[in-house]
Amino acid sequence: MNILIPFAKPIIDDEEFDAVKAVLESGMLAEGKVSRELEKEYATFVGSKFATVTSNGTTALSTALDAMGVKPGDEVITSPFTFIASANSIAMVGAVPIFIDVDPDTYNMDPNLIEGAITEKTTAIMPVHIFGLPSDMNRIMEIAQKHDLQVIEDACQAHGAKVGNQIVGSIGHTAAFSFYATKNMMTGEGGMITTNDEEIMDRALMIKNHGRGKQGGYSHFQIGYNNRMMDIVSALGRVQLKRLPKVTEIRRKNAERYNKLFSEFDEVTPQAEPEGLQSSYHVYAPKIKSDKISRDDLIKEFRERDVGARTVYALPCHKQDTYINIQNWRWAKFVNYPDYSNISLPHSEEVGGSHFDIPVHPSLTDDQINIIENAVREILS
Ligand SMILES: Cc1ncc(COP(=O)(O)O)c(C=O)c1O
């Protein structure tokens, strides 16, 4: 079927073409000067002391965890209601994802459940700012400080989102961002680590680049990976970063319009945006609870009206075969994993079963938003 209004639409303009062309013409395609510029600009934007690019958001998370000293057998408390890369990055360093339930209104990790999940093996907490809404970072940082734990923000969906006046990525000990093709700031594939901790950044730089020292060359000091990002890609990122404040503003305006619309319908509840938190609205994801129409039929009805609606994470991480069958994972020989099949996290399952996502991206025209609004009225009235 031809979907008239796509769920996501990357903005690629003359500026992107020119920036990529300049890198191609320079003949220096791999990570170098342009990436250093993007890192400086991104750190300034976020308000963190240090930033480094990575090949994608997953490697940003795994590299940062590794650089923080999270090691095999450690437990990392995280949210199950997320893209599986959040949990997988924990498993990739040999650590154990410990899922706690989400708040049913914000869909983010419920901070009231953190202390009950802490054991002597816990070394870190990974809040995920889902759909662009920051987690309750003030509470999470307080708890982390009390128990001497580190915090890594999974900010892969939350470029420019705010907690008070702080932009996410500057609050936890580290943060990871994704520049995947559909993200608010995108480069196709790409990622970024931010931190205020110089030692963590130094370790991250080694880990992402085969354990090379700062001087480069062919002296290597530890096992590392190739998690670098190309300058061609960073060139796109620099243009996208300049555009990000405007993009966020438009997404927030579109979301406000939808919030107003859905206030007319008791059966629909938008994702809450608690006082003091500002979502980047990567995804606009209200929940539907109705005797008349199921979530999946609602999405079908939207799509029949050429609205690219969808849902994600119907199966939260603990319900995925990856974790049900974790004993097949190579680290399971050395690390004790919980039996994830016994875990019930009702709020994450409820959110996964009831949210529907409609286009909120900045390229939506007024006419398209009108089509979406009319579709909502037609389907729900
Ligand atoms: C919450 C979350 N974490 C991690 C990732 C992983 O990022 P990437 O796809 O760039 O590896 C994503 C990307 O979709 C994400 O949405």
Coordinates of N, CA and C and ligand atoms in Angstrom, one line a residue, residues 55-61 81-87 89 126 128-131 154-157 176-183 188-191 282 313, ligand 1:
S55 N 30.2 4.5 15.7 CA 29.5 4.0 14.5 C 28.0 4.0 14.6
N56 N 27.4 3.9 15.8 CA 26.0 3.9 15.9 C 25.6 4.0 17.4
G57 N 24.4 4.1 17.7 CA 23.9 4.2 19.1 C 24.3 3.0 20.0
T58 N 24.2 1.8 19.4 CA 24.5 0.6 20.1 C 26.0 0.6 20.6
T59 N 26.9 1.0 19.7 CA 28.3 1.0 20.0 C 28.6 2.1 21.0
A60 N 27.8 3.2 20.9 CA 28.0 4.3 21.9 C 27.6 3.8 23.3
L61 N 26.6 3.0 23.4 CA 26.2 2.5 24.7 C 27.2 1.4 25.2
F81 N 11.0 -1.4 28.4 CA 10.2 -0.8 27.4 C 11.1 0.1 26.5
T82 N 11.8 -0.6 25.6 CA 12.8 0.2 24.8 C 13.2 -0.7 23.6
F83 N 13.9 -0.1 22.6 CA 14.5 -0.9 21.6 C 15.5 -1.8 22.2
I84 N 15.6 -3.0 21.7 CA 16.3 -4.1 22.3 C 17.8 -3.7 22.4
A85 N 18.3 -2.7 21.6 CA 19.7 -2.4 21.7 C 20.1 -1.9 23.1
S86 N 19.2 -1.3 23.8 CA 19.5 -0.8 25.2 C 20.0 -2.0 26.0
A87 N 19.2 -3.0 26.1 CA 19.5 -4.2 26.9 C 20.7 -5.0 26.3
S89 N 23.2 -3.9 24.7 CA 24.5 -3.2 24.9 C 25.1 -3.7 26.3
M126 N 20.8 2.3 33.8 CA 20.6 2.8 32.4 C 19.2 3.3 32.2
V128 N 16.3 5.0 30.1 CA 16.2 5.2 28.6 C 15.1 6.3 28.5
H129 N 15.5 7.3 27.7 CA 14.5 8.5 27.6 C 13.6 8.1 26.4
I130 N 12.6 7.3 26.7 CA 11.8 6.7 25.6 C 11.0 7.7 24.8
F131 N 11.0 7.6 23.5 CA 10.3 8.4 22.6 C 10.7 9.9 22.7
D154 N 20.5 6.4 28.2 CA 20.3 6.0 26.8 C 19.4 7.1 26.2
A155 N 20.1 8.0 25.6 CA 19.5 9.2 25.0 C 19.4 9.1 23.5
C156 N 19.4 7.8 23.1 CA 19.4 7.5 21.6 C 18.2 8.1 20.9
Q157 N 17.1 8.4 21.7 CA 15.9 8.9 21.0 C 15.6 10.4 21.5
A176 N 24.5 8.1 25.7 CA 24.7 7.6 24.3 C 23.6 8.1 23.5
F177 N 23.9 8.5 22.3 CA 22.9 9.0 21.3 C 23.1 8.2 20.0
S178 N 21.9 8.1 19.3 CA 21.9 7.4 18.0 C 21.6 8.4 16.9
F179 N 22.2 8.3 15.8 CA 21.9 9.2 14.6 C 21.3 8.3 13.5
Y180 N 20.6 7.2 13.9 CA 20.0 6.3 12.9 C 19.0 7.2 12.0
A181 N 18.8 6.6 10.8 CA 18.1 7.4 9.8 C 16.8 8.1 10.2
T182 N 16.1 7.5 11.2 CA 14.8 8.1 11.5 C 14.8 9.0 12.7
K183 N 16.0 9.2 13.3 CA 16.1 10.0 14.5 C 16.0 11.5 14.2
G188 N 22.0 8.5 9.0 CA 21.8 7.2 8.4 C 22.2 6.2 9.5
E189 N 23.4 6.0 9.8 CA 23.9 5.3 11.0 C 24.9 6.3 11.7
G190 N 25.0 6.2 13.0 CA 26.0 7.0 13.7 C 25.6 7.1 15.1
G191 N 26.6 7.5 15.9 CA 26.3 7.6 17.4 C 27.3 8.6 18.0
H282 N 10.5 12.4 19.7 CA 11.0 11.6 18.7 C 9.8 10.8 18.1
Y313 N 7.8 -2.1 20.1 CA 8.0 -2.8 21.4 C 6.7 -3.4 22.0
Ligands
LIG1 C1 16.4 3.6 22.9 C2 17.4 3.2 21.9 N1 18.6 2.7 22.3 C3 19.6 2.3 21.5 C4 19.4 2.4 20.1 C5 20.5 1.9 19.2 O1 20.9 2.9 18.3 P1 21.5 2.4 16.9 O2 20.3 1.9 16.1 O3 22.0 3.7 16.3 O4 22.5 1.4 17.1 C6 18.2 2.9 19.6 C7 18.1 3.1 18.1 O5 17.1 2.9 17.5 C8 17.2 3.3 20.5 O6 16.0 3.8 20.0

